[in-house]
PDB file of C-alpha atoms and ligand atoms in Angstrom:
ATOM      1  CA  MET A   1     -25.829 -29.620 -25.157  1.00 96.00           C
ATOM      2  CA  LYS A   2     -26.837 -32.233 -22.542  1.00 97.00           C
ATOM      3  CA  ILE A   3     -25.046 -35.866 -23.672  1.00 96.00           C
ATOM      4  CA  PRO A   4     -25.027 -39.421 -21.258  1.00 97.00           C
ATOM      5  CA  ALA A   5     -21.560 -40.350 -20.115  1.00 98.00           C
ATOM      6  CA  ARG A   6     -22.578 -44.275 -19.771  1.00 98.00           C
ATOM      7  CA  ALA A   7     -20.686 -46.313 -17.691  1.00 97.00           C
ATOM      8  CA  LYS A   8     -19.209 -49.914 -19.255  1.00 98.00           C
ATOM      9  CA  ILE A   9     -18.977 -53.548 -17.430  1.00 98.00           C
ATOM     10  CA  ASN A  10     -16.096 -55.736 -18.836  1.00 98.00           C
ATOM     11  CA  LEU A  11     -17.783 -59.114 -19.448  1.00 98.00           C
ATOM     12  CA  THR A  12     -14.664 -60.680 -20.564  1.00 98.00           C
ATOM     13  CA  LEU A  13     -10.856 -59.615 -19.509  1.00 98.00           C
ATOM     14  CA  GLU A  14      -7.679 -61.373 -20.543  1.00 98.00           C
ATOM     15  CA  VAL A  15      -4.352 -60.450 -19.722  1.00 98.00           C
ATOM     16  CA  LEU A  16      -1.653 -61.473 -21.837  1.00 97.00           C
ATOM     17  CA  GLY A  17       0.857 -59.273 -21.032  1.00 88.00           C
ATOM     18  CA  ASP A  18       3.771 -56.615 -19.625  1.00 90.00           C
ATOM     19  CA  ARG A  19       4.790 -54.409 -22.355  1.00 93.00           C
ATOM     20  CA  PRO A  20       7.302 -52.124 -22.594  1.00 94.00           C
ATOM     21  CA  ASP A  21       5.238 -48.649 -21.850  1.00 93.00           C
ATOM     22  CA  GLY A  22       4.402 -50.277 -18.423  1.00 92.00           C
ATOM     23  CA  TYR A  23       0.869 -51.107 -19.510  1.00 95.00           C
ATOM     24  CA  HIS A  24      -0.614 -54.459 -20.330  1.00 96.00           C
ATOM     25  CA  ASP A  25      -2.283 -55.979 -23.417  1.00 97.00           C
ATOM     26  CA  LEU A  26      -5.267 -57.377 -22.892  1.00 97.00           C
ATOM     27  CA  HIS A  27      -8.622 -59.175 -24.811  1.00 98.00           C
ATOM     28  CA  SER A  28     -11.600 -57.850 -23.277  1.00 98.00           C
ATOM     29  CA  VAL A  29     -15.599 -57.984 -24.509  1.00 98.00           C
ATOM     30  CA  VAL A  30     -16.419 -54.467 -23.143  1.00 98.00           C
ATOM     31  CA  MET A  31     -20.315 -53.324 -23.073  1.00 98.00           C
ATOM     32  CA  PRO A  32     -22.305 -50.059 -22.144  1.00 97.00           C
ATOM     33  CA  VAL A  33     -24.539 -49.741 -18.810  1.00 98.00           C
ATOM     34  CA  SER A  34     -27.670 -47.953 -18.139  1.00 97.00           C
ATOM     35  CA  VAL A  35     -25.471 -45.912 -15.122  1.00 96.00           C
ATOM     36  CA  ALA A  36     -24.460 -43.051 -16.491  1.00 97.00           C
ATOM     37  CA  ASP A  37     -23.286 -39.338 -16.013  1.00 97.00           C
ATOM     38  CA  SER A  38     -24.722 -36.416 -16.911  1.00 98.00           C
ATOM     39  CA  ILE A  39     -22.802 -33.914 -19.199  1.00 98.00           C
ATOM     40  CA  VAL A  40     -23.762 -30.368 -19.692  1.00 98.00           C
ATOM     41  CA  LEU A  41     -21.208 -28.758 -22.985  1.00 98.00           C
ATOM     42  CA  GLU A  42     -21.556 -25.175 -24.132  1.00 97.00           C
ATOM     43  CA  HIS A  43     -19.480 -22.714 -25.957  1.00 95.00           C
ATOM     44  CA  SER A  44     -17.937 -20.489 -24.107  1.00 95.00           C
ATOM     45  CA  ASP A  45     -15.846 -17.521 -24.363  1.00 91.00           C
ATOM     46  CA  SER A  46     -12.191 -18.701 -22.476  1.00 90.00           C
ATOM     47  CA  SER A  47     -10.058 -20.742 -24.957  1.00 87.00           C
ATOM     48  CA  ALA A  48      -9.598 -23.070 -22.035  1.00 92.00           C
ATOM     49  CA  PRO A  49     -11.991 -25.816 -20.961  1.00 96.00           C
ATOM     50  CA  SER A  50     -13.946 -25.172 -17.835  1.00 95.00           C
ATOM     51  CA  LEU A  51     -15.328 -27.869 -15.488  1.00 96.00           C
ATOM     52  CA  SER A  52     -17.390 -27.851 -13.324  1.00 95.00           C
ATOM     53  CA  VAL A  53     -18.632 -31.307 -10.854  1.00 95.00           C
ATOM     54  CA  THR A  54     -20.930 -32.362  -9.181  1.00 95.00           C
ATOM     55  CA  ALA A  55     -22.669 -35.140  -7.550  1.00 93.00           C
ATOM     56  CA  ALA A  56     -26.112 -36.879  -9.088  1.00 93.00           C
ATOM     57  CA  ASP A  57     -28.614 -37.284  -5.528  1.00 89.00           C
ATOM     58  CA  GLY A  58     -28.331 -40.502  -3.546  1.00 82.00           C
ATOM     59  CA  ALA A  59     -25.098 -41.364  -5.877  1.00 82.00           C
ATOM     60  CA  PRO A  60     -22.162 -43.416  -3.888  1.00 76.00           C
ATOM     61  CA  VAL A  61     -20.252 -40.217  -5.721  1.00 82.00           C
ATOM     62  CA  ASP A  62     -17.069 -39.392  -2.787  1.00 82.00           C
ATOM     63  CA  LEU A  63     -15.927 -35.877  -4.932  1.00 84.00           C
ATOM     64  CA  SER A  64     -12.525 -35.132  -2.174  1.00 83.00           C
ATOM     65  CA  LYS A  65     -11.819 -38.158  -4.817  1.00 81.00           C
ATOM     66  CA  ILE A  66     -11.904 -36.432  -7.737  1.00 83.00           C
ATOM     67  CA  GLY A  67      -8.924 -35.012  -8.240  1.00 83.00           C
ATOM     68  CA  PRO A  68      -8.200 -31.586  -9.936  1.00 88.00           C
ATOM     69  CA  PRO A  69      -9.566 -29.913 -13.435  1.00 86.00           C
ATOM     70  CA  GLU A  70      -5.802 -30.720 -15.733  1.00 85.00           C
ATOM     71  CA  LYS A  71      -6.036 -34.520 -14.629  1.00 90.00           C
ATOM     72  CA  ASN A  72      -9.818 -34.805 -15.183  1.00 95.00           C
ATOM     73  CA  LEU A  73     -10.028 -36.911 -17.956  1.00 96.00           C
ATOM     74  CA  ALA A  74     -13.166 -34.092 -19.191  1.00 97.00           C
ATOM     75  CA  VAL A  75     -11.054 -32.032 -19.781  1.00 97.00           C
ATOM     76  CA  LYS A  76      -7.907 -33.618 -21.396  1.00 97.00           C
ATOM     77  CA  ALA A  77     -10.835 -35.278 -23.827  1.00 98.00           C
ATOM     78  CA  ALA A  78     -11.843 -31.334 -24.951  1.00 98.00           C
ATOM     79  CA  LEU A  79      -7.840 -30.310 -25.096  1.00 98.00           C
ATOM     80  CA  VAL A  80      -6.438 -33.615 -27.376  1.00 98.00           C
ATOM     81  CA  LEU A  81      -9.912 -33.297 -30.090  1.00 98.00           C
ATOM     82  CA  ALA A  82      -9.099 -29.232 -30.357  1.00 98.00           C
ATOM     83  CA  ALA A  83      -5.327 -30.381 -31.111  1.00 98.00           C
ATOM     84  CA  GLU A  84      -6.345 -33.264 -33.119  1.00 98.00           C
ATOM     85  CA  THR A  85      -8.660 -30.710 -35.461  1.00 98.00           C
ATOM     86  CA  GLN A  86      -7.648 -27.494 -34.846  1.00 97.00           C
ATOM     87  CA  HIS A  87     -10.662 -26.302 -32.496  1.00 97.00           C
ATOM     88  CA  ARG A  88     -10.803 -23.695 -29.880  1.00 96.00           C
ATOM     89  CA  PRO A  89     -11.282 -25.539 -26.544  1.00 96.00           C
ATOM     90  CA  ASP A  90     -13.958 -23.085 -25.776  1.00 95.00           C
ATOM     91  CA  VAL A  91     -16.223 -25.737 -23.933  1.00 97.00           C
ATOM     92  CA  SER A  92     -17.332 -25.509 -20.276  1.00 97.00           C
ATOM     93  CA  ILE A  93     -17.821 -28.882 -19.502  1.00 98.00           C
ATOM     94  CA  SER A  94     -20.857 -29.578 -16.454  1.00 97.00           C
ATOM     95  CA  ILE A  95     -20.412 -32.732 -14.991  1.00 97.00           C
ATOM     96  CA  GLU A  96     -23.160 -35.232 -13.005  1.00 97.00           C
ATOM     97  CA  LYS A  97     -21.443 -37.934 -11.535  1.00 96.00           C
ATOM     98  CA  ARG A  98     -23.855 -40.919 -11.126  1.00 94.00           C
ATOM     99  CA  ILE A  99     -20.786 -43.572 -11.611  1.00 93.00           C
ATOM    100  CA  PRO A 100     -18.835 -44.573  -8.622  1.00 83.00           C
ATOM    101  CA  LEU A 101     -15.477 -43.420  -8.450  1.00 82.00           C
ATOM    102  CA  GLY A 102     -12.537 -46.392  -8.566  1.00 72.00           C
ATOM    103  CA  GLY A 103     -14.715 -48.727  -9.578  1.00 85.00           C
ATOM    104  CA  GLY A 104     -14.502 -50.557 -12.347  1.00 91.00           C
ATOM    105  CA  LEU A 105     -17.065 -49.092 -14.943  1.00 96.00           C
ATOM    106  CA  GLY A 106     -14.720 -46.210 -16.242  1.00 94.00           C
ATOM    107  CA  GLY A 107     -16.260 -43.418 -15.395  1.00 94.00           C
ATOM    108  CA  GLY A 108     -13.361 -41.142 -15.882  1.00 95.00           C
ATOM    109  CA  SER A 109     -13.408 -42.640 -19.738  1.00 97.00           C
ATOM    110  CA  ALA A 110     -17.232 -42.310 -19.904  1.00 98.00           C
ATOM    111  CA  ASP A 111     -16.602 -38.776 -18.941  1.00 98.00           C
ATOM    112  CA  ALA A 112     -14.084 -38.283 -21.738  1.00 98.00           C
ATOM    113  CA  ALA A 113     -15.629 -40.842 -24.439  1.00 98.00           C
ATOM    114  CA  ALA A 114     -18.948 -38.139 -23.311  1.00 98.00           C
ATOM    115  CA  VAL A 115     -17.263 -35.722 -23.890  1.00 98.00           C
ATOM    116  CA  LEU A 116     -15.561 -36.366 -27.551  1.00 98.00           C
ATOM    117  CA  VAL A 117     -18.411 -37.199 -29.428  1.00 98.00           C
ATOM    118  CA  GLY A 118     -20.995 -34.558 -27.893  1.00 98.00           C
ATOM    119  CA  LEU A 119     -17.979 -31.825 -28.612  1.00 98.00           C
ATOM    120  CA  ASN A 120     -17.836 -33.906 -32.767  1.00 98.00           C
ATOM    121  CA  ALA A 121     -21.725 -32.523 -32.922  1.00 98.00           C
ATOM    122  CA  LEU A 122     -21.282 -28.902 -30.801  1.00 97.00           C
ATOM    123  CA  TRP A 123     -18.446 -28.158 -33.027  1.00 97.00           C
ATOM    124  CA  ASN A 124     -19.301 -30.360 -36.731  1.00 97.00           C
ATOM    125  CA  LEU A 125     -15.956 -32.051 -36.993  1.00 98.00           C
ATOM    126  CA  GLY A 126     -18.236 -34.552 -38.641  1.00 98.00           C
ATOM    127  CA  LEU A 127     -16.046 -37.207 -37.706  1.00 98.00           C
ATOM    128  CA  THR A 128     -17.042 -41.485 -37.253  1.00 97.00           C
ATOM    129  CA  ARG A 129     -17.296 -43.026 -34.360  1.00 96.00           C
ATOM    130  CA  LEU A 130     -13.602 -44.885 -34.966  1.00 97.00           C
ATOM    131  CA  GLU A 131     -12.031 -41.666 -35.391  1.00 98.00           C
ATOM    132  CA  LEU A 132     -13.532 -40.877 -32.166  1.00 98.00           C
ATOM    133  CA  ALA A 133     -11.737 -44.304 -30.466  1.00 98.00           C
ATOM    134  CA  THR A 134      -8.538 -43.734 -32.634  1.00 98.00           C
ATOM    135  CA  ILE A 135      -8.479 -39.798 -30.838  1.00 98.00           C
ATOM    136  CA  GLY A 136      -9.146 -41.516 -27.589  1.00 98.00           C
ATOM    137  CA  ALA A 137      -6.318 -43.515 -26.733  1.00 97.00           C
ATOM    138  CA  PHE A 138      -4.427 -40.540 -26.244  1.00 97.00           C
ATOM    139  CA  VAL A 139      -6.623 -39.390 -23.154  1.00 97.00           C
ATOM    140  CA  GLY A 140      -7.021 -43.494 -21.553  1.00 95.00           C
ATOM    141  CA  SER A 141      -6.766 -47.077 -21.899  1.00 93.00           C
ATOM    142  CA  ASP A 142     -10.765 -47.230 -21.668  1.00 96.00           C
ATOM    143  CA  VAL A 143     -12.031 -44.125 -23.381  1.00 98.00           C
ATOM    144  CA  PRO A 144     -12.312 -46.148 -26.785  1.00 98.00           C
ATOM    145  CA  ALA A 145     -14.365 -48.998 -26.261  1.00 98.00           C
ATOM    146  CA  LEU A 146     -16.953 -46.127 -24.905  1.00 98.00           C
ATOM    147  CA  ALA A 147     -16.072 -43.774 -27.784  1.00 98.00           C
ATOM    148  CA  LEU A 148     -16.990 -46.105 -30.126  1.00 97.00           C
ATOM    149  CA  GLY A 149     -19.511 -46.810 -28.282  1.00 96.00           C
ATOM    150  CA  GLY A 150     -22.306 -50.222 -28.230  1.00 96.00           C
ATOM    151  CA  ALA A 151     -20.824 -54.184 -27.594  1.00 97.00           C
ATOM    152  CA  VAL A 152     -17.087 -53.573 -28.287  1.00 98.00           C
ATOM    153  CA  LEU A 153     -13.161 -56.091 -28.579  1.00 98.00           C
ATOM    154  CA  MET A 154     -10.986 -53.609 -26.659  1.00 98.00           C
ATOM    155  CA  GLU A 155      -6.864 -55.031 -27.683  1.00 98.00           C
ATOM    156  CA  GLY A 156      -4.202 -53.711 -26.742  1.00 97.00           C
ATOM    157  CA  ARG A 157      -3.477 -51.321 -24.313  1.00 96.00           C
ATOM    158  CA  GLY A 158      -7.577 -50.490 -25.660  1.00 96.00           C
ATOM    159  CA  GLU A 159      -6.400 -48.386 -28.118  1.00 96.00           C
ATOM    160  CA  ARG A 160      -7.372 -51.074 -30.708  1.00 97.00           C
ATOM    161  CA  VAL A 161     -11.314 -52.068 -30.689  1.00 98.00           C
ATOM    162  CA  SER A 162     -13.232 -52.781 -32.682  1.00 97.00           C
ATOM    163  CA  PRO A 163     -17.819 -53.695 -32.486  1.00 96.00           C
ATOM    164  CA  LEU A 164     -18.838 -57.169 -31.090  1.00 97.00           C
ATOM    165  CA  PHE A 165     -21.385 -57.170 -33.544  1.00 95.00           C
ATOM    166  CA  PRO A 166     -21.666 -56.710 -37.206  1.00 89.00           C
ATOM    167  CA  PRO A 167     -23.738 -53.731 -37.980  1.00 81.00           C
ATOM    168  CA  ASN A 168     -26.179 -54.428 -38.658  1.00 80.00           C
ATOM    169  CA  PHE A 169     -26.366 -57.106 -36.654  1.00 79.00           C
ATOM    170  CA  VAL A 170     -30.731 -57.662 -35.972  1.00 76.00           C
ATOM    171  CA  SER A 171     -30.612 -57.470 -32.008  1.00 89.00           C
ATOM    172  CA  VAL A 172     -28.792 -58.488 -29.708  1.00 94.00           C
ATOM    173  CA  PRO A 173     -31.076 -57.885 -26.076  1.00 96.00           C
ATOM    174  CA  PRO A 174     -30.037 -56.162 -23.300  1.00 97.00           C
ATOM    175  CA  ILE A 175     -29.360 -58.654 -20.030  1.00 98.00           C
ATOM    176  CA  ASP A 176     -30.696 -56.602 -16.721  1.00 98.00           C
ATOM    177  CA  LEU A 177     -27.780 -56.773 -14.317  1.00 98.00           C
ATOM    178  CA  VAL A 178     -27.331 -55.978 -10.526  1.00 98.00           C
ATOM    179  CA  LEU A 179     -23.973 -53.701 -10.059  1.00 96.00           C
ATOM    180  CA  VAL A 180     -22.343 -53.994  -6.265  1.00 96.00           C
ATOM    181  CA  ASN A 181     -20.177 -51.432  -4.783  1.00 92.00           C
ATOM    182  CA  PRO A 182     -18.462 -52.762  -2.435  1.00 94.00           C
ATOM    183  CA  GLY A 183     -17.476 -49.284  -0.804  1.00 91.00           C
ATOM    184  CA  VAL A 184     -13.492 -49.691  -1.448  1.00 92.00           C
ATOM    185  CA  PHE A 185     -11.995 -47.565  -3.978  1.00 90.00           C
ATOM    186  CA  SER A 186      -9.700 -50.179  -6.294  1.00 93.00           C
ATOM    187  CA  SER A 187      -6.589 -48.908  -7.229  1.00 93.00           C
ATOM    188  CA  THR A 188      -5.415 -50.117 -11.104  1.00 94.00           C
ATOM    189  CA  PRO A 189      -1.971 -50.252 -11.359  1.00 95.00           C
ATOM    190  CA  ALA A 190      -1.885 -51.475  -8.105  1.00 97.00           C
ATOM    191  CA  VAL A 191      -4.129 -54.400  -9.106  1.00 97.00           C
ATOM    192  CA  PHE A 192      -2.104 -55.137 -12.139  1.00 96.00           C
ATOM    193  CA  LYS A 193       1.041 -54.803  -9.701  1.00 96.00           C
ATOM    194  CA  ALA A 194      -0.459 -57.745  -8.177  1.00 97.00           C
ATOM    195  CA  ASN A 195      -2.100 -60.049 -11.215  1.00 97.00           C
ATOM    196  CA  ARG A 196      -0.476 -63.061 -11.539  1.00 95.00           C
ATOM    197  CA  ASN A 197      -2.593 -64.704 -13.995  1.00 94.00           C
ATOM    198  CA  THR A 198      -1.449 -63.506 -17.671  1.00 91.00           C
ATOM    199  CA  ARG A 199      -1.854 -65.477 -20.872  1.00 92.00           C
ATOM    200  CA  LEU A 200       0.529 -66.126 -23.719  1.00 91.00           C
ATOM    201  CA  THR A 201      -2.045 -65.505 -26.366  1.00 92.00           C
ATOM    202  CA  ASN A 202      -5.885 -64.798 -25.490  1.00 92.00           C
ATOM    203  CA  ASP A 203      -8.640 -68.283 -25.662  1.00 93.00           C
ATOM    204  CA  ALA A 204     -10.910 -68.179 -28.770  1.00 95.00           C
ATOM    205  CA  ARG A 205     -13.639 -70.036 -26.891  1.00 96.00           C
ATOM    206  CA  ILE A 206     -14.718 -67.109 -24.460  1.00 96.00           C
ATOM    207  CA  LEU A 207     -15.118 -64.708 -26.746  1.00 97.00           C
ATOM    208  CA  ASP A 208     -16.809 -66.986 -29.317  1.00 97.00           C
ATOM    209  CA  ASN A 209     -19.303 -68.185 -26.146  1.00 97.00           C
ATOM    210  CA  ILE A 210     -20.004 -64.385 -25.584  1.00 97.00           C
ATOM    211  CA  ARG A 211     -20.543 -63.635 -28.659  1.00 97.00           C
ATOM    212  CA  GLN A 212     -22.846 -66.063 -29.545  1.00 97.00           C
ATOM    213  CA  SER A 213     -24.800 -65.794 -25.627  1.00 98.00           C
ATOM    214  CA  LEU A 214     -24.250 -62.557 -25.547  1.00 97.00           C
ATOM    215  CA  ALA A 215     -26.708 -62.385 -29.193  1.00 96.00           C
ATOM    216  CA  ALA A 216     -28.789 -65.189 -27.805  1.00 96.00           C
ATOM    217  CA  GLY A 217     -29.398 -63.161 -24.604  1.00 96.00           C
ATOM    218  CA  ASP A 218     -28.496 -66.434 -22.825  1.00 98.00           C
ATOM    219  CA  VAL A 219     -27.727 -64.721 -19.391  1.00 98.00           C
ATOM    220  CA  GLU A 220     -27.085 -68.890 -18.236  1.00 98.00           C
ATOM    221  CA  GLY A 221     -24.748 -68.788 -20.932  1.00 98.00           C
ATOM    222  CA  VAL A 222     -23.255 -65.100 -20.363  1.00 98.00           C
ATOM    223  CA  SER A 223     -22.376 -66.416 -16.945  1.00 98.00           C
ATOM    224  CA  ARG A 224     -20.816 -69.505 -17.762  1.00 98.00           C
ATOM    225  CA  ALA A 225     -18.383 -67.803 -20.575  1.00 97.00           C
ATOM    226  CA  MET A 226     -17.910 -64.250 -18.200  1.00 97.00           C
ATOM    227  CA  ASP A 227     -14.079 -64.175 -17.210  1.00 97.00           C
ATOM    228  CA  ASN A 228     -11.687 -61.595 -15.226  1.00 98.00           C
ATOM    229  CA  ASP A 229      -8.145 -62.688 -15.103  1.00 98.00           C
ATOM    230  CA  LEU A 230      -7.871 -59.409 -12.173  1.00 98.00           C
ATOM    231  CA  ALA A 231      -9.970 -60.447  -9.971  1.00 98.00           C
ATOM    232  CA  ASP A 232      -7.861 -62.898  -8.231  1.00 98.00           C
ATOM    233  CA  ALA A 233      -5.236 -60.065  -7.024  1.00 98.00           C
ATOM    234  CA  ALA A 234      -7.817 -57.502  -6.716  1.00 98.00           C
ATOM    235  CA  ARG A 235      -9.786 -59.615  -4.276  1.00 98.00           C
ATOM    236  CA  THR A 236      -6.661 -60.634  -2.671  1.00 98.00           C
ATOM    237  CA  LEU A 237      -5.791 -56.176  -2.460  1.00 98.00           C
ATOM    238  CA  TYR A 238      -9.732 -55.570  -1.523  1.00 97.00           C
ATOM    239  CA  PRO A 239     -11.456 -58.635   0.275  1.00 98.00           C
ATOM    240  CA  GLU A 240     -14.223 -56.449   0.611  1.00 97.00           C
ATOM    241  CA  ILE A 241     -14.999 -57.761  -3.987  1.00 98.00           C
ATOM    242  CA  GLY A 242     -14.757 -61.177  -2.903  1.00 98.00           C
ATOM    243  CA  ARG A 243     -17.753 -60.679   0.153  1.00 98.00           C
ATOM    244  CA  ALA A 244     -19.881 -59.041  -2.116  1.00 97.00           C
ATOM    245  CA  GLU A 245     -19.019 -62.028  -4.750  1.00 98.00           C
ATOM    246  CA  ASP A 246     -20.440 -64.091  -2.699  1.00 98.00           C
ATOM    247  CA  ALA A 247     -23.007 -62.196  -1.379  1.00 98.00           C
ATOM    248  CA  LEU A 248     -24.409 -61.711  -4.584  1.00 98.00           C
ATOM    249  CA  LYS A 249     -24.614 -64.979  -5.582  1.00 98.00           C
ATOM    250  CA  ALA A 250     -26.283 -65.828  -2.326  1.00 98.00           C
ATOM    251  CA  ALA A 251     -28.615 -63.211  -2.884  1.00 98.00           C
ATOM    252  CA  GLY A 252     -29.473 -65.321  -6.514  1.00 98.00           C
ATOM    253  CA  ALA A 253     -27.899 -63.559  -9.610  1.00 98.00           C
ATOM    254  CA  VAL A 254     -27.334 -66.020 -11.812  1.00 98.00           C
ATOM    255  CA  GLY A 255     -23.585 -64.955 -13.102  1.00 97.00           C
ATOM    256  CA  VAL A 256     -21.304 -62.354 -10.696  1.00 98.00           C
ATOM    257  CA  LEU A 257     -18.056 -61.232 -12.014  1.00 98.00           C
ATOM    258  CA  MET A 258     -16.032 -58.190 -11.277  1.00 98.00           C
ATOM    259  CA  SER A 259     -15.036 -55.270 -13.125  1.00 98.00           C
ATOM    260  CA  GLY A 260     -12.884 -54.079 -15.269  1.00 97.00           C
ATOM    261  CA  SER A 261      -9.199 -53.363 -12.077  1.00 96.00           C
ATOM    262  CA  GLY A 262     -12.533 -53.319  -9.265  1.00 95.00           C
ATOM    263  CA  ALA A 263     -13.999 -52.557  -7.445  1.00 94.00           C
ATOM    264  CA  THR A 264     -17.763 -52.775  -8.605  1.00 96.00           C
ATOM    265  CA  VAL A 265     -18.745 -56.600  -8.522  1.00 97.00           C
ATOM    266  CA  PHE A 266     -22.016 -57.271 -11.138  1.00 98.00           C
ATOM    267  CA  GLY A 267     -24.515 -60.315 -10.968  1.00 98.00           C
ATOM    268  CA  LEU A 268     -26.399 -61.038 -13.512  1.00 98.00           C
ATOM    269  CA  VAL A 269     -29.919 -61.650 -13.374  1.00 98.00           C
ATOM    270  CA  ARG A 270     -32.788 -63.083 -15.620  1.00 98.00           C
ATOM    271  CA  SER A 271     -35.072 -59.631 -15.645  1.00 98.00           C
ATOM    272  CA  PRO A 272     -36.046 -56.637 -13.686  1.00 98.00           C
ATOM    273  CA  GLU A 273     -38.427 -58.505 -11.489  1.00 98.00           C
ATOM    274  CA  HIS A 274     -35.558 -60.498 -10.925  1.00 98.00           C
ATOM    275  CA  GLY A 275     -33.132 -58.068  -9.887  1.00 98.00           C
ATOM    276  CA  ARG A 276     -35.447 -56.399  -7.049  1.00 98.00           C
ATOM    277  CA  GLU A 277     -35.534 -59.771  -5.445  1.00 98.00           C
ATOM    278  CA  VAL A 278     -31.661 -59.254  -5.526  1.00 98.00           C
ATOM    279  CA  VAL A 279     -31.302 -56.038  -3.949  1.00 98.00           C
ATOM    280  CA  ASP A 280     -33.997 -57.377  -1.797  1.00 98.00           C
ATOM    281  CA  ARG A 281     -31.798 -60.097  -0.352  1.00 98.00           C
ATOM    282  CA  LEU A 282     -29.035 -57.544  -0.201  1.00 97.00           C
ATOM    283  CA  ALA A 283     -30.863 -54.838   1.750  1.00 95.00           C
ATOM    284  CA  GLY A 284     -29.675 -56.059   5.018  1.00 90.00           C
ATOM    285  CA  SER A 285     -25.657 -56.701   4.029  1.00 93.00           C
ATOM    286  CA  GLY A 286     -24.341 -52.829   3.694  1.00 92.00           C
ATOM    287  CA  PHE A 287     -23.158 -53.597  -0.143  1.00 94.00           C
ATOM    288  CA  LYS A 288     -24.594 -49.956  -1.673  1.00 91.00           C
ATOM    289  CA  THR A 289     -26.060 -51.331  -4.588  1.00 94.00           C
ATOM    290  CA  VAL A 290     -28.271 -50.355  -8.328  1.00 93.00           C
ATOM    291  CA  LEU A 291     -30.907 -52.270 -11.514  1.00 96.00           C
ATOM    292  CA  ALA A 292     -29.257 -51.496 -14.588  1.00 97.00           C
ATOM    293  CA  HIS A 293     -29.268 -53.084 -17.702  1.00 98.00           C
ATOM    294  CA  THR A 294     -26.023 -53.668 -20.539  1.00 98.00           C
ATOM    295  CA  CYS A 295     -27.006 -51.272 -23.935  1.00 96.00           C
ATOM    296  CA  PRO A 296     -25.054 -53.776 -26.468  1.00 94.00           C
ATOM    297  CA  VAL A 297     -25.906 -51.483 -29.804  1.00 89.00           C
ATOM    298  CA  VAL A 298     -24.820 -47.739 -29.579  1.00 86.00           C
TER     299      VAL A 298
HETATM  300  O1  C5P B 301      -4.744 -45.414 -19.457  1.00 74.71           O
HETATM  301  P1  C5P B 301      -5.286 -45.112 -17.757  1.00 74.71           P
HETATM  302  O2  C5P B 301      -4.258 -44.450 -17.295  1.00 74.71           O
HETATM  303  O3  C5P B 301      -6.555 -45.890 -17.679  1.00 74.71           O
HETATM  304  O4  C5P B 301      -5.002 -46.582 -16.302  1.00 74.71           O
HETATM  305  C1  C5P B 301      -4.762 -46.573 -15.243  1.00 74.71           C
HETATM  306  C2  C5P B 301      -3.416 -48.036 -14.884  1.00 74.71           C
HETATM  307  O5  C5P B 301      -3.634 -48.661 -15.624  1.00 74.71           O
HETATM  308  C3  C5P B 301      -2.368 -47.840 -15.763  1.00 74.71           C
HETATM  309  O6  C5P B 301      -1.152 -46.415 -15.844  1.00 74.71           O
HETATM  310  C4  C5P B 301      -1.869 -48.912 -15.583  1.00 74.71           C
HETATM  311  O7  C5P B 301      -1.040 -49.329 -14.060  1.00 74.71           O
HETATM  312  C5  C5P B 301      -3.199 -49.326 -15.844  1.00 74.71           C
HETATM  313  N1  C5P B 301      -3.352 -50.793 -17.219  1.00 74.71           N
HETATM  314  C6  C5P B 301      -2.715 -51.287 -17.610  1.00 74.71           C
HETATM  315  N2  C5P B 301      -2.616 -52.267 -19.285  1.00 74.71           N
HETATM  316  C7  C5P B 301      -3.979 -51.478 -19.473  1.00 74.71           C
HETATM  317  C8  C5P B 301      -4.522 -50.345 -18.715  1.00 74.71           C
HETATM  318  C9  C5P B 301      -4.653 -49.592 -17.866  1.00 74.71           C
HETATM  319  O8  C5P B 301      -1.409 -51.859 -17.818  1.00 74.71           O
HETATM  320  N3  C5P B 301      -3.917 -52.027 -20.906  1.00 74.71           N
END
């Protein structure tokens, strides 16, 4: 079975403060994007999941940054799902990576979420997306949102997820994007530690504005509503992030934001043609760019 493991961007990310468990309470609108790893899941005769990881042709993926299999989130997802459902974790997992590592695009979490969705079918478990998201919370903070799929509001440590739009909502148009990889690996714990932008409570206007603008396909409105509390800390730790943001703005993107804890920066554009113009203008900048679009529905 072959399935895509979509990366995500955070269109908003509000940090609400420290938690006793060392994590932070968040309020974030998460959106899958068209950039994806490919995952092949096959039945194996072994009693433990096996893993192979390769880089897709031309993808900015440094395989030396991938940890050992026992720390891999895709393997962890298979083990957690097997334990929760009393199934043998007899699966071989092959991942072709396209999502950059340490990029704030949730690559490891995307693989884990895709393994949950894929094994649910392969093992005939019949779990709902919300049940998979609940199991995903034991794997990693971004896994529930990506297991639920589509545009999601993520709360708590990341374990509370809800669809941003009702199931039969007419249609939320995709938005074209240019992703820019500043070429630095951003450490999530380091960025959270350095962050000084915390709020007592989330700002309801941010959520209202982003939801309405997304529903209307209003690129300018989404650009005005986008916000990431972690961006200042990440820019201070990794100045390349600020340079990538400036380059993307100068190249004509409508709105620019860092995703998650960085380092990837994305720019909203009005059309694929506009995206190609922005990519062309960035050609001499030294930054790696990818044209993509949001995937608002599952
Ligand atoms: O859960 P995950 O492994 O993705 O989190 C990586 C790191 O990010 C955590 O160890 C923590 O430092 C930070 N984090 C946080 N609050 C969150 C999510 C992640 O502080 N809600």
